[in-house]
Amino acid sequence: MTSTRPGTFAGAAGERADDGRSHHAATEVPHRTSPVDADLARELLDGLDEGVLTTDDAGLVALVNAMAGQLLPDIVVGTDLAGCPLPALAAASASGADDFEGEHHGRRLRGVRRALGGHRSAWYVRDVTDEHNRVAELLAERRRTQFLAGAGRRLGLALERDQALHAVATLPVPYLAELALVVHLPPTPTEYRPHWIRYAAGDTAPITGTVDWDVVAAVPGLVEALDGETTDPRPWPALGSGRLDPLLPAGLDASTTLLVSPMPGAGRTAGALVLLRPPERASFDRRDVELVRELVARAGAALATAQLHDEQSHLARVLQDSLLPPRLPTVAGVSMSGGYRAAGDSLRIGGDFYDVLPAGDGALFAVGDVSGKGVGAAVLTGRVRQSLQTLRLVEQQPRELLRLLDQALLDTPDAARRGQFTTLLLGAVRAGPQGGLRVRIAGGGHPAPLVIRATGTVSAIRVGGMPVGALPGARFASADVRLRPGELLFVRTDGVAEARGGPRGTETFGERRLRRTLAAGAGLPPATLVDRVLHEVDTWCAGHRHDDVAMLAIGPTGD
């Protein structure tokens, strides 16, 4: 027990504070007490679970209880608190503050001042180290949770492989490390060389490249990580200058901490994440390693998803491109131009198509819309076009050709074509007298073709007919059209009129707006008119998702 000067006990255990509130349940002790009363008061103070310091009128320590002696062993009776070894307490005492909190001998202490009579004070000091650590751990766990949640959202939005790799490289900096390096192998490599993407604090954008295997092997644990093995944090080895160029920057400090983690993928390791921390930052602890392991697991899943999306997008593009003729044939006296816009979603493979096939001294043309979306629609579109390629060799009259095509589609086994059909407009065109064209059109449930006269009049050719391949005994109709120089026949799928956009994004382009666009383009050549219609549809949709759009414009060359 620490003693005090006889007859000067400051009354910390029993004197009431100036604000009228008593601290603990002690009673007021006269400033002048007997030695027996002072000893009893000190025993009461020594029983407290917090340290108590009292100061006299001059600011010198007058009493130190047992707990204060343990928490502040270098503060004894007579110490001037304004110059004591605990900076936070010294500053509070000098400034007249009523509380302090600071580190002392590896412990975190918190104190509160209570005013006594005159200029005397009592400081109640508690060890809040455990409480502070619990709060710090809670805040750190909250930050880790927020980091993983943000990383998950960003990785979930990375639908392409390059986007996912960019996210994996940039997410750890600076929260987990000052430099992040992702080493990966392309899904279908033309050469078996590792690819890398690196991002460091202060970089404006990630840096990418390829590297030889001997450079990869120079990074400790990297080859093992690419094989799916996990490693513990380790110090950066002393390597020769330029040995890791360009994978990592030269001149890395020997005290740099390295953590290499594999990124599990679908059936194989998707790559490895390398994190580097400089010497001035603490090494990776257990919580950091667990957080990195969770991050790379999500990163590997995101890369696998992105790779699947890339493969589906590539398949969609290949199938979509196969729906378009590579080039329209040259037909004497006939000028033609086609236009196509894929659906707003690159994975929604549509069934809209157009085709032109040479036939004798003219040509057969077709514009169709297969029911459904996706691979099934693409397969049926290919079947329709291939069937037309073959059937035109035995029949070139549009209505008879439609009947043959209808029968061919109905003969397809139900398992391959269940519920599928196509609307189709099939026509035959050849040069006519006086520079004009003769056109015979047969319809199979398709929107009526439009004729644009030189005067700007737009009229529909009512063909009718039933969808092709839908029902046995379908009926088809045909109509003849003569086109004079300066006139055009415009055939399209329903995706043009049904394209949604406008001010609210939900209004259809509509038949009336289409006719106004065609009338305004009267007298234009087919290619210019098609470009004009596509431009108007694109402007109307303004980035909104839309169905496929296919169209074909035919007119005399005017020779």
XYZ file of C-alpha atoms in Angstrom:
559
model
C 0.000 0.000 0.000
C 1.327 3.428 -0.908
C 1.459 5.886 1.953
C 0.588 9.562 1.988
C 1.758 12.483 4.049
C 0.232 12.412 7.541
C -2.787 14.594 7.951
C -3.076 15.511 4.245
C -5.324 12.756 2.849
C -7.272 14.396 0.023
C -10.555 12.631 0.686
C -10.731 10.706 -2.646
C -12.694 7.902 -1.083
C -15.286 10.026 0.626
C -15.244 13.657 -0.454
C -18.156 14.730 -2.667
C -17.307 16.223 -6.064
C -18.028 19.874 -6.718
C -20.928 18.966 -9.030
C -22.759 17.307 -6.142
C -22.383 13.718 -7.398
C -20.542 11.236 -5.220
C -18.144 8.711 -6.733
C -18.750 5.245 -5.270
C -20.675 4.997 -2.024
C -18.154 6.636 0.258
C -18.935 9.310 2.822
C -17.223 12.641 3.084
C -13.981 12.593 5.062
C -12.732 15.804 6.721
C -9.645 17.293 5.158
C -7.865 16.835 8.464
C -8.174 13.226 9.580
C -6.595 11.077 12.184
C -4.036 8.436 11.128
C -6.573 5.700 11.854
C -9.219 7.309 9.597
C -6.646 7.842 6.830
C -5.552 4.205 6.993
C -9.184 3.087 6.783
C -9.785 5.322 3.734
C -6.703 3.966 2.017
C -7.908 0.422 2.637
C -11.231 1.330 1.011
C -9.447 2.817 -2.016
C -7.149 -0.196 -2.326
C -10.236 -2.400 -2.633
C -11.395 -0.651 -5.780
C -10.954 -2.282 -9.215
C -9.679 0.961 -10.714
C -6.709 3.126 -9.957
C -7.154 6.314 -7.953
C -4.740 9.237 -7.896
C -5.357 12.379 -5.901
C -3.532 15.650 -6.330
C -3.090 18.510 -3.928
C -3.478 22.223 -4.553
C -0.101 22.331 -6.342
C -0.988 19.480 -8.715
C 1.315 16.991 -6.997
C 0.192 13.432 -6.380
C -1.014 13.081 -2.811
C -2.306 9.522 -2.870
C -1.875 6.445 -5.049
C -4.047 3.392 -4.372
C -2.921 -0.167 -5.009
C -4.500 -0.487 -8.478
C -3.013 2.844 -9.579
C 0.369 1.582 -8.401
C -0.005 -1.437 -10.691
C -1.254 0.536 -13.698
C 1.124 3.490 -13.257
C 4.193 2.171 -11.408
C 6.274 5.212 -12.319
C 3.824 7.670 -10.682
C 4.350 7.961 -6.943
C 3.373 10.386 -4.218
C 4.859 13.775 -5.024
C 4.863 13.296 -8.806
C 3.784 16.334 -10.795
C 1.079 14.927 -13.093
C 1.663 17.648 -15.687
C 5.088 16.103 -16.313
C 4.337 12.435 -15.663
C 5.534 9.645 -18.007
C 1.996 9.017 -19.400
C 1.690 11.696 -22.127
C -2.103 11.586 -22.327
C -2.479 12.082 -18.540
C 0.186 14.767 -18.503
C -1.537 16.699 -21.281
C -4.945 16.392 -19.586
C -3.546 17.547 -16.247
C -1.763 20.507 -17.790
C -4.765 21.612 -19.876
C -7.381 21.030 -17.206
C -9.186 18.359 -19.272
C -11.507 16.005 -17.436
C -10.509 12.757 -19.193
C -7.709 11.067 -21.093
C -6.974 7.834 -22.955
C -3.581 6.557 -24.016
C -1.051 3.716 -24.198
C 1.296 3.022 -21.264
C 3.622 0.049 -20.908
C 1.640 -1.930 -23.510
C -1.713 -1.299 -21.872
C -4.461 1.119 -22.845
C -5.587 3.300 -19.955
C -8.575 5.577 -19.646
C -9.014 8.128 -16.871
C -11.663 10.550 -15.579
C -11.022 13.566 -13.328
C -13.289 14.462 -10.423
C -12.873 17.811 -8.730
C -12.456 17.838 -4.937
C -12.396 20.785 -2.590
C -10.170 23.710 -3.527
C -7.824 22.931 -6.425
C -7.535 19.295 -5.485
C -8.568 16.529 -7.901
C -9.020 12.782 -8.033
C -8.208 10.768 -11.177
C -9.968 7.411 -11.605
C -7.949 5.262 -14.024
C -9.097 2.034 -15.666
C -7.331 -0.540 -17.823
C -9.455 -0.702 -20.993
C -7.027 -2.784 -23.055
C -9.349 -5.777 -23.431
C -12.338 -3.579 -24.148
C -10.335 -1.597 -26.711
C -9.117 -4.805 -28.372
C -12.646 -6.196 -28.563
C -13.896 -3.013 -30.201
C -10.916 -2.986 -32.577
C -11.545 -6.617 -33.533
C -15.227 -5.902 -34.083
C -14.432 -2.932 -36.322
C -11.791 -4.954 -38.192
C -14.278 -7.792 -38.738
C -16.837 -5.297 -39.967
C -14.305 -3.886 -42.445
C -13.448 -7.395 -43.638
C -17.126 -8.174 -44.124
C -17.664 -4.929 -46.019
C -14.599 -5.659 -48.173
C -15.838 -9.142 -49.077
C -19.337 -7.848 -49.781
C -17.974 -5.153 -52.100
C -15.624 -7.645 -53.756
C -18.489 -10.086 -54.291
C -20.648 -7.412 -55.910
C -17.873 -6.295 -58.234
C -16.855 -9.821 -59.190
C -20.490 -10.728 -59.755
C -20.828 -7.918 -62.300
C -17.725 -9.023 -64.227
C -19.341 -11.069 -66.995
C -16.236 -11.138 -69.199
C -12.930 -12.790 -68.323
C -10.892 -9.607 -68.794
C -13.269 -7.706 -66.498
C -12.955 -10.398 -63.821
C -9.136 -10.370 -64.018
C -9.131 -6.570 -63.769
C -11.310 -6.783 -60.646
C -9.148 -9.476 -59.004
C -5.982 -7.419 -59.544
C -7.362 -4.099 -58.288
C -9.581 -5.206 -55.384
C -6.786 -6.091 -52.882
C -5.004 -2.718 -53.261
C -4.574 -1.003 -50.841
C -6.776 -2.829 -48.303
C -4.791 -6.083 -48.328
C -1.502 -5.135 -49.969
C 0.358 -2.406 -51.814
C 0.850 -4.580 -54.915
C -1.289 -7.339 -56.398
C -0.269 -9.659 -59.235
C -2.540 -12.175 -60.951
C -0.847 -14.900 -62.988
C -3.165 -17.004 -65.136
C -3.302 -19.206 -68.205
C -5.654 -18.372 -71.101
C -8.557 -20.832 -71.446
C -7.493 -21.853 -74.976
C -3.855 -20.763 -75.226
C -2.179 -20.584 -78.610
C 1.102 -20.764 -76.745
C 1.506 -22.230 -73.294
C 2.888 -19.091 -71.649
C 1.509 -17.580 -68.451
C -0.306 -14.258 -68.698
C -0.208 -11.686 -65.918
C -1.961 -8.533 -64.753
C -0.429 -6.302 -62.066
C -1.718 -3.357 -60.074
C 0.066 -1.311 -57.400
C -0.904 1.597 -55.194
C -0.441 4.756 -57.220
C -0.928 3.092 -60.625
C -3.528 4.666 -62.872
C -4.478 1.317 -64.427
C -3.387 -2.334 -64.284
C -0.457 -3.482 -66.425
C -0.693 -6.728 -68.413
C 1.672 -8.994 -70.294
C 2.996 -12.512 -70.813
C 6.045 -14.085 -69.214
C 8.259 -17.153 -69.517
C 8.003 -20.014 -67.061
C 11.522 -19.468 -65.685
C 10.448 -16.027 -64.442
C 7.318 -17.524 -62.848
C 9.461 -20.165 -61.131
C 11.616 -17.412 -59.577
C 8.678 -16.195 -57.463
C 8.543 -18.424 -54.362
C 5.392 -20.516 -54.203
C 3.945 -19.297 -57.513
C 4.379 -22.523 -59.489
C 2.922 -24.477 -56.553
C -0.043 -22.087 -56.392
C -0.721 -22.552 -60.102
C -0.875 -26.269 -59.319
C -3.473 -25.562 -56.610
C -1.219 -25.679 -53.518
C -1.574 -23.091 -50.741
C 1.423 -21.415 -49.107
C 2.053 -19.363 -45.971
C 3.251 -15.742 -45.950
C 7.000 -15.536 -46.397
C 9.703 -12.870 -46.681
C 10.715 -11.728 -50.131
C 13.906 -13.502 -51.238
C 17.009 -11.692 -52.412
C 16.936 -12.080 -56.201
C 19.214 -10.808 -58.887
C 18.356 -7.456 -60.474
C 16.055 -7.766 -63.435
C 15.412 -11.461 -62.887
C 11.669 -10.899 -62.501
C 11.311 -8.244 -65.184
C 8.641 -7.516 -66.350
C 6.529 -9.600 -63.962
C 7.381 -7.501 -60.898
C 9.095 -4.138 -60.501
C 12.818 -4.165 -59.777
C 14.324 -3.160 -56.449
C 11.860 -4.840 -54.091
C 12.959 -4.503 -50.471
C 14.266 -7.684 -48.874
C 11.857 -7.147 -45.969
C 8.824 -7.215 -48.258
C 6.255 -9.833 -47.242
C 4.912 -12.189 -49.910
C 1.630 -14.118 -49.923
C 0.758 -16.399 -52.865
C -2.698 -17.987 -53.128
C -4.215 -20.264 -55.791
C -7.531 -19.278 -57.366
C -9.656 -22.444 -57.686
C -11.583 -22.663 -60.941
C -13.932 -25.044 -62.717
C -11.992 -28.303 -62.910
C -8.572 -26.655 -62.688
C -6.771 -23.789 -61.001
C -7.827 -20.538 -62.641
C -4.612 -18.759 -61.653
C -2.738 -17.396 -58.661
C -2.910 -14.146 -56.713
C 0.375 -12.707 -55.437
C 0.229 -9.975 -52.761
C 3.201 -7.913 -51.567
C 3.438 -5.762 -48.444
C 6.327 -3.327 -47.866
C 8.475 -3.463 -44.684
C 6.693 -0.500 -43.076
C 3.445 -2.475 -43.028
C 2.767 -5.415 -40.726
C 3.052 -8.877 -42.216
C -0.026 -10.923 -43.141
C -1.596 -12.353 -39.975
C -3.983 -15.277 -39.670
C -7.059 -13.126 -40.309
C -5.455 -11.611 -43.408
C -4.643 -15.045 -44.802
C -8.209 -16.244 -44.195
C -9.571 -13.136 -45.905
C -7.306 -13.644 -48.925
C -8.341 -17.299 -49.161
C -11.999 -16.223 -49.209
C -11.268 -13.580 -51.841
C -9.444 -15.966 -54.190
C -12.253 -18.522 -53.843
C -14.741 -15.910 -55.027
C -12.330 -14.715 -57.698
C -11.917 -18.246 -59.053
C -15.679 -18.698 -59.219
C -16.043 -15.341 -60.979
C -13.384 -16.279 -63.535
C -15.104 -19.599 -64.218
C -18.438 -17.821 -64.705
C -16.850 -15.179 -66.917
C -15.156 -17.842 -69.034
C -18.487 -19.629 -69.505
C -20.104 -16.309 -70.462
C -17.293 -15.633 -72.967
C -17.777 -19.060 -74.530
C -21.534 -18.535 -74.780
C -21.038 -15.073 -76.262
C -18.627 -16.472 -78.831
C -21.074 -19.244 -79.698
C -23.867 -16.687 -79.987
C -21.791 -14.507 -82.316
C -20.855 -17.473 -84.501
C -24.448 -18.633 -84.739
C -25.702 -15.089 -85.283
C -23.189 -14.460 -88.041
C -24.203 -17.718 -89.700
C -27.735 -16.324 -90.112
C -26.572 -13.615 -92.495
C -25.540 -14.158 -96.113
C -21.888 -13.231 -96.613
C -22.679 -11.147 -99.691
C -25.769 -10.552 -101.819
C -25.387 -11.938 -105.356
C -25.257 -9.681 -108.408
C -28.450 -9.930 -110.477
C -28.798 -8.159 -113.802
C -31.093 -5.125 -113.569
C -31.693 -5.591 -109.822
C -30.325 -3.436 -106.981
C -30.587 -4.978 -103.493
C -29.444 -4.244 -99.961
C -30.051 -6.026 -96.672
C -29.863 -4.867 -93.070
C -29.703 -6.639 -89.741
C -29.555 -5.751 -86.059
C -29.098 -8.467 -83.450
C -31.136 -8.440 -80.262
C -29.950 -6.086 -77.512
C -28.670 -9.059 -75.467
C -25.802 -10.744 -77.305
C -26.783 -14.139 -75.816
C -30.383 -13.944 -77.080
C -29.817 -15.532 -80.488
C -32.787 -14.609 -82.609
C -34.283 -16.203 -85.672
C -34.714 -13.175 -87.983
C -32.923 -13.620 -91.294
C -32.840 -12.634 -94.936
C -31.320 -14.417 -97.935
C -30.997 -13.975 -101.703
C -30.378 -16.950 -104.004
C -29.608 -16.815 -107.744
C -32.336 -18.404 -109.871
C -32.010 -18.446 -113.658
C -32.075 -14.888 -115.013
C -33.284 -13.507 -111.675
C -33.156 -14.333 -108.000
C -35.174 -15.758 -105.133
C -35.278 -13.714 -101.942
C -36.531 -14.618 -98.487
C -37.097 -12.690 -95.272
C -38.180 -14.775 -92.274
C -38.644 -14.870 -88.529
C -38.237 -18.184 -86.717
C -40.163 -18.633 -83.484
C -38.242 -18.683 -80.229
C -34.759 -17.596 -79.242
C -31.424 -19.187 -78.585
C -29.703 -22.156 -80.123
C -32.985 -23.842 -81.102
C -34.027 -20.808 -83.153
C -30.606 -20.662 -84.809
C -30.788 -24.352 -85.706
C -34.255 -23.958 -87.275
C -33.101 -20.857 -89.163
C -30.210 -22.837 -90.601
C -32.572 -25.663 -91.544
C -34.939 -23.256 -93.335
C -32.145 -21.632 -95.308
C -30.539 -24.942 -96.229
C -33.899 -26.342 -97.287
C -34.507 -23.303 -99.529
C -31.040 -23.753 -101.040
C -31.933 -27.323 -101.978
C -35.608 -26.950 -102.920
C -34.984 -24.032 -105.309
C -33.204 -26.505 -107.571
C -36.506 -28.275 -108.216
C -39.030 -25.443 -107.756
C -38.685 -21.669 -108.261
C -42.299 -20.506 -108.004
C -42.596 -18.836 -104.582
C -45.937 -20.293 -103.509
C -45.031 -23.876 -104.551
C -41.649 -23.471 -102.888
C -43.401 -22.460 -99.661
C -45.531 -25.623 -99.799
C -42.439 -27.815 -100.216
C -40.664 -26.030 -97.364
C -43.731 -26.392 -95.145
C -43.849 -30.120 -95.793
C -40.115 -30.502 -95.148
C -40.412 -28.771 -91.758
C -43.483 -30.815 -90.799
C -41.617 -34.033 -91.637
C -38.917 -33.137 -89.095
C -39.251 -35.347 -85.977
C -41.158 -33.650 -83.159
C -38.247 -34.113 -80.768
C -36.151 -31.799 -82.925
C -38.726 -29.107 -83.739
C -41.435 -29.270 -81.059
C -43.575 -26.147 -81.235
C -41.323 -24.329 -83.719
C -42.384 -22.600 -86.945
C -41.414 -19.641 -89.064
C -43.122 -16.742 -90.748
C -41.686 -16.179 -94.190
C -41.972 -13.920 -97.187
C -40.582 -15.595 -100.303
C -40.255 -13.825 -103.632
C -38.880 -14.170 -107.158
C -37.530 -11.100 -108.949
C -36.297 -10.575 -112.499
C -35.750 -7.652 -114.802
C -38.820 -6.369 -116.654
C -39.442 -4.059 -119.598
C -38.429 -0.389 -119.628
C -35.906 -0.815 -116.791
C -38.457 -2.071 -114.275
C -38.741 -5.275 -112.262
C -41.250 -8.086 -112.076
C -41.730 -9.493 -108.580
C -43.877 -12.423 -107.460
C -44.286 -12.748 -103.698
C -45.697 -15.619 -101.594
C -46.501 -15.115 -97.925
C -46.394 -17.412 -94.945
C -47.868 -15.388 -92.070
C -45.314 -12.601 -92.426
C -45.795 -8.795 -92.222
C -46.915 -7.414 -95.581
C -44.170 -6.045 -97.861
C -44.246 -2.317 -98.631
C -43.803 -0.573 -101.968
C -42.279 2.934 -101.964
C -43.301 4.855 -105.083
C -41.211 7.666 -106.502
C -43.906 10.119 -105.421
C -43.368 9.177 -101.741
C -46.478 7.017 -101.483
C -46.030 3.881 -99.364
C -48.496 1.022 -99.880
C -48.714 -2.519 -98.521
C -48.978 -5.629 -100.721
C -51.526 -7.914 -99.044
C -50.174 -11.425 -99.340
C -51.421 -13.233 -96.205
C -50.792 -16.950 -95.806
C -50.184 -19.127 -92.744
C -46.931 -19.660 -90.802
C -44.633 -22.273 -92.343
C -44.173 -25.567 -90.473
C -46.915 -24.873 -87.932
C -49.930 -26.933 -89.042
C -50.621 -29.580 -91.666
C -52.558 -28.343 -94.685
C -51.402 -24.738 -94.339
C -52.545 -22.354 -97.086
C -50.340 -19.816 -98.782
C -51.066 -16.905 -101.084
C -49.075 -14.952 -103.660
C -49.183 -11.570 -105.378
C -47.444 -9.941 -108.371
C -45.801 -6.519 -108.228
C -44.230 -4.353 -110.924
C -41.564 -1.884 -109.876
C -40.720 1.052 -112.127
C -37.426 2.938 -111.968
C -37.272 4.933 -108.723
C -39.564 2.521 -106.855
C -38.524 0.072 -104.161
C -39.910 -3.031 -102.476
C -39.204 -3.083 -98.724
C -39.501 -6.375 -96.805
C -38.798 -6.645 -93.069
C -39.443 -8.687 -89.925
C -41.796 -7.535 -87.168
C -38.795 -6.497 -85.060
C -38.749 -3.140 -86.872
C -42.263 -2.042 -85.911
C -42.017 -3.664 -82.445
C -38.716 -2.034 -81.449
C -39.310 -0.252 -78.135
C -37.855 3.091 -77.127
C -38.870 6.706 -77.361
C -39.031 9.181 -74.463
C -40.235 6.576 -71.947
C -38.394 3.624 -73.433
C -41.572 1.539 -73.756
C -43.294 2.874 -76.885
C -43.024 0.806 -80.079
C -41.485 2.204 -83.236
C -44.737 1.282 -84.978
C -45.957 0.814 -88.526
C -46.892 4.474 -88.976
C -43.432 5.730 -88.015
C -41.872 3.143 -90.349
C -43.988 4.331 -93.267
C -43.073 7.945 -92.599
C -39.392 7.006 -92.615
C -39.784 5.139 -95.912
C -41.764 7.975 -97.503
C -39.055 10.460 -96.520
C -36.525 8.220 -98.264
C -38.445 7.888 -101.551
C -36.100 7.888 -104.523
C -33.088 6.758 -102.497
C -31.129 3.652 -103.579
C -31.759 0.462 -101.566
C -28.526 0.651 -99.525
C -29.175 4.248 -98.460
C -32.789 3.531 -97.565
C -31.815 0.505 -95.428
C -29.183 2.563 -93.603
C -31.771 5.285 -92.988
C -34.272 2.848 -91.458
C -31.608 1.189 -89.278
C -30.467 4.596 -88.051
C -34.016 5.609 -87.132
C -34.596 2.336 -85.266
C -31.267 2.653 -83.410
C -32.063 6.223 -82.435
C -35.533 5.230 -81.285
C -34.270 2.351 -79.136
C -31.392 4.455 -77.706
C -29.681 1.468 -76.126
C -32.842 -0.278 -74.880
C -33.115 -4.008 -75.457
C -34.940 -4.902 -78.640
C -35.780 -7.920 -80.748
C -33.862 -8.907 -83.874
C -34.385 -6.724 -86.924
C -33.960 -7.947 -90.517
C -34.883 -6.115 -93.721
C -34.338 -6.208 -97.466
C -34.835 -3.449 -100.052
C -35.105 -4.289 -103.780
C -35.410 -1.976 -106.762
C -34.450 -1.554 -110.424
C -30.919 -0.452 -111.190
C -32.296 2.190 -113.556
C -29.987 1.149 -116.409
